[in-house]
Amino acid sequence: MIYFKKLKTKQDLDELLHFLISFEKRILLVAKEAGLNILKHTGRVEVRIYKIKNGLKLVFEDFSNSLDIKKAFLKGYSTSKTLGIGLNLILNVVMRWRL
C-alpha cells in the first residue's frame, strides 16, 4: 500500500487529489468522483491505494449499508435527485482505460 487516508471532509479529499496529481489525469477524475460521492452519501470514506503491475489500484470503502449496489451503477440512478452519472462515469472511464 502506498497511500491510506480517512476522508471526512472536502479538504481531506483535496489532500488525496494532491497526492495523485503526478499520475494520469483519469485517476484524478475517478478519485474525485468516488470520494465526493461517498462523502456526500455517507460522510466517511477510507481510501487505500496500491501500486500494482500495470498501474494503481484505488480502493474506496464506505461504511453504510444503505446503497443498493446493483442500482448504483445504472445510468441516471440517484438517491438525492441529482443527474445520477457519478458512478456510471467512473465505470465508463475505468472500462475504457482497460481496453
PDB file of C-alpha atoms in Angstrom:
ATOM      1  CA  MET A   1       0.000   0.000   0.000  1.00  0.00           C
ATOM      2  CA  ILE A   2       1.386   3.378  -0.990  1.00  0.00           C
ATOM      3  CA  TYR A   3      -1.379   5.561   0.469  1.00  0.00           C
ATOM      4  CA  PHE A   4      -4.042   5.435   3.167  1.00  0.00           C
ATOM      5  CA  LYS A   5      -6.365   8.197   4.331  1.00  0.00           C
ATOM      6  CA  LYS A   6      -9.670   8.533   6.112  1.00  0.00           C
ATOM      7  CA  LEU A   7     -11.780  11.120   4.325  1.00  0.00           C
ATOM      8  CA  LYS A   8     -14.294  13.082   6.349  1.00  0.00           C
ATOM      9  CA  THR A   9     -14.173  16.482   4.628  1.00  0.00           C
ATOM     10  CA  LYS A  10     -13.638  18.028   1.208  1.00  0.00           C
ATOM     11  CA  GLN A  11     -10.218  19.161   2.468  1.00  0.00           C
ATOM     12  CA  ASP A  12      -9.272  15.515   3.099  1.00  0.00           C
ATOM     13  CA  LEU A  13     -10.290  14.706  -0.481  1.00  0.00           C
ATOM     14  CA  ASP A  14      -8.177  17.608  -1.747  1.00  0.00           C
ATOM     15  CA  GLU A  15      -5.151  16.096   0.039  1.00  0.00           C
ATOM     16  CA  LEU A  16      -5.788  12.778  -1.732  1.00  0.00           C
ATOM     17  CA  LEU A  17      -6.054  14.533  -5.102  1.00  0.00           C
ATOM     18  CA  HIS A  18      -2.813  16.403  -4.397  1.00  0.00           C
ATOM     19  CA  PHE A  19      -1.107  13.044  -3.800  1.00  0.00           C
ATOM     20  CA  LEU A  20      -2.450  11.759  -7.139  1.00  0.00           C
ATOM     21  CA  ILE A  21      -1.570  14.874  -9.177  1.00  0.00           C
ATOM     22  CA  SER A  22       1.572  13.299 -10.630  1.00  0.00           C
ATOM     23  CA  PHE A  23      -0.358  10.307 -12.001  1.00  0.00           C
ATOM     24  CA  GLU A  24      -2.566  10.141 -15.071  1.00  0.00           C
ATOM     25  CA  LYS A  25      -5.496  12.591 -15.164  1.00  0.00           C
ATOM     26  CA  ARG A  26      -8.087   9.814 -15.376  1.00  0.00           C
ATOM     27  CA  ILE A  27      -7.007   8.687 -11.909  1.00  0.00           C
ATOM     28  CA  LEU A  28      -7.826  12.155 -10.574  1.00  0.00           C
ATOM     29  CA  LEU A  29     -11.275  12.025 -12.183  1.00  0.00           C
ATOM     30  CA  VAL A  30     -12.063   8.604 -10.734  1.00  0.00           C
ATOM     31  CA  ALA A  31     -10.745   9.530  -7.270  1.00  0.00           C
ATOM     32  CA  LYS A  32     -12.644  12.817  -7.170  1.00  0.00           C
ATOM     33  CA  GLU A  33     -15.948  11.298  -8.301  1.00  0.00           C
ATOM     34  CA  ALA A  34     -15.681   8.342  -5.926  1.00  0.00           C
ATOM     35  CA  GLY A  35     -14.579  10.470  -2.986  1.00  0.00           C
ATOM     36  CA  LEU A  36     -17.245  13.140  -3.450  1.00  0.00           C
ATOM     37  CA  ASN A  37     -19.960  10.563  -3.985  1.00  0.00           C
ATOM     38  CA  ILE A  38     -19.174   8.599  -0.843  1.00  0.00           C
ATOM     39  CA  LEU A  39     -18.617  11.729   1.265  1.00  0.00           C
ATOM     40  CA  LYS A  40     -21.959  13.081   0.099  1.00  0.00           C
ATOM     41  CA  HIS A  41     -23.873   9.933   0.942  1.00  0.00           C
ATOM     42  CA  THR A  42     -22.058   8.519   3.969  1.00  0.00           C
ATOM     43  CA  GLY A  43     -19.739  11.184   5.347  1.00  0.00           C
ATOM     44  CA  ARG A  44     -16.901   8.724   5.946  1.00  0.00           C
ATOM     45  CA  VAL A  45     -14.524   7.054   3.490  1.00  0.00           C
ATOM     46  CA  GLU A  46     -11.309   5.104   3.806  1.00  0.00           C
ATOM     47  CA  VAL A  47      -9.041   5.249   0.778  1.00  0.00           C
ATOM     48  CA  ARG A  48      -6.256   2.814   0.074  1.00  0.00           C
ATOM     49  CA  ILE A  49      -4.005   2.997  -2.946  1.00  0.00           C
ATOM     50  CA  TYR A  50      -1.827   0.113  -4.011  1.00  0.00           C
ATOM     51  CA  LYS A  51       0.906   0.009  -6.624  1.00  0.00           C
ATOM     52  CA  ILE A  52       0.214  -2.900  -8.958  1.00  0.00           C
ATOM     53  CA  LYS A  53       1.984  -4.231 -12.028  1.00  0.00           C
ATOM     54  CA  ASN A  54       0.066  -2.148 -14.579  1.00  0.00           C
ATOM     55  CA  GLY A  55      -0.579   0.977 -12.504  1.00  0.00           C
ATOM     56  CA  LEU A  56      -2.580   1.748  -9.388  1.00  0.00           C
ATOM     57  CA  LYS A  57      -5.448   0.091  -7.579  1.00  0.00           C
ATOM     58  CA  LEU A  58      -7.736   2.577  -5.803  1.00  0.00           C
ATOM     59  CA  VAL A  59      -9.993   1.231  -3.063  1.00  0.00           C
ATOM     60  CA  PHE A  60     -12.710   3.481  -1.648  1.00  0.00           C
ATOM     61  CA  GLU A  61     -14.528   1.916   1.275  1.00  0.00           C
ATOM     62  CA  ASP A  62     -17.702   3.437   2.608  1.00  0.00           C
ATOM     63  CA  PHE A  63     -19.331   2.480   5.862  1.00  0.00           C
ATOM     64  CA  SER A  64     -23.016   2.476   5.083  1.00  0.00           C
ATOM     65  CA  ASN A  65     -25.344  -0.355   4.279  1.00  0.00           C
ATOM     66  CA  SER A  66     -27.874   1.825   2.506  1.00  0.00           C
ATOM     67  CA  LEU A  67     -26.524   1.586  -1.046  1.00  0.00           C
ATOM     68  CA  ASP A  68     -28.142  -0.840  -3.474  1.00  0.00           C
ATOM     69  CA  ILE A  69     -25.004  -1.641  -5.462  1.00  0.00           C
ATOM     70  CA  LYS A  70     -26.945  -3.228  -8.338  1.00  0.00           C
ATOM     71  CA  LYS A  71     -28.849   0.028  -8.887  1.00  0.00           C
ATOM     72  CA  ALA A  72     -25.976   2.384  -8.057  1.00  0.00           C
ATOM     73  CA  PHE A  73     -24.134   1.872 -11.344  1.00  0.00           C
ATOM     74  CA  LEU A  74     -27.219   2.292 -13.530  1.00  0.00           C
ATOM     75  CA  LYS A  75     -27.124   5.446 -15.616  1.00  0.00           C
ATOM     76  CA  GLY A  76     -29.462   8.017 -14.115  1.00  0.00           C
ATOM     77  CA  TYR A  77     -29.888   6.290 -10.742  1.00  0.00           C
ATOM     78  CA  SER A  78     -29.853   8.796  -7.889  1.00  0.00           C
ATOM     79  CA  THR A  79     -30.862   8.767  -4.246  1.00  0.00           C
ATOM     80  CA  SER A  80     -30.558  12.540  -3.933  1.00  0.00           C
ATOM     81  CA  LYS A  81     -32.280  13.945  -7.033  1.00  0.00           C
ATOM     82  CA  THR A  82     -29.056  14.577  -8.955  1.00  0.00           C
ATOM     83  CA  LEU A  83     -28.252  13.554 -12.514  1.00  0.00           C
ATOM     84  CA  GLY A  84     -27.064  10.153 -11.324  1.00  0.00           C
ATOM     85  CA  ILE A  85     -23.995   9.989 -13.543  1.00  0.00           C
ATOM     86  CA  GLY A  86     -21.147   9.852 -10.977  1.00  0.00           C
ATOM     87  CA  LEU A  87     -20.694   6.113 -10.507  1.00  0.00           C
ATOM     88  CA  ASN A  88     -21.575   5.415 -14.127  1.00  0.00           C
ATOM     89  CA  LEU A  89     -18.904   7.917 -15.176  1.00  0.00           C
ATOM     90  CA  ILE A  90     -16.338   6.095 -13.042  1.00  0.00           C
ATOM     91  CA  LEU A  91     -17.309   2.772 -14.566  1.00  0.00           C
ATOM     92  CA  ASN A  92     -17.034   4.135 -18.127  1.00  0.00           C
ATOM     93  CA  VAL A  93     -13.641   5.736 -17.519  1.00  0.00           C
ATOM     94  CA  VAL A  94     -12.218   2.602 -15.933  1.00  0.00           C
ATOM     95  CA  MET A  95     -13.632   0.227 -18.556  1.00  0.00           C
ATOM     96  CA  ARG A  96     -12.342   2.333 -21.479  1.00  0.00           C
ATOM     97  CA  TRP A  97      -8.968   2.654 -19.814  1.00  0.00           C
ATOM     98  CA  ARG A  98      -8.529  -1.109 -19.659  1.00  0.00           C
ATOM     99  CA  LEU A  99      -9.094  -1.575 -23.408  1.00  0.00           C
TER     100      LEU A  99
END
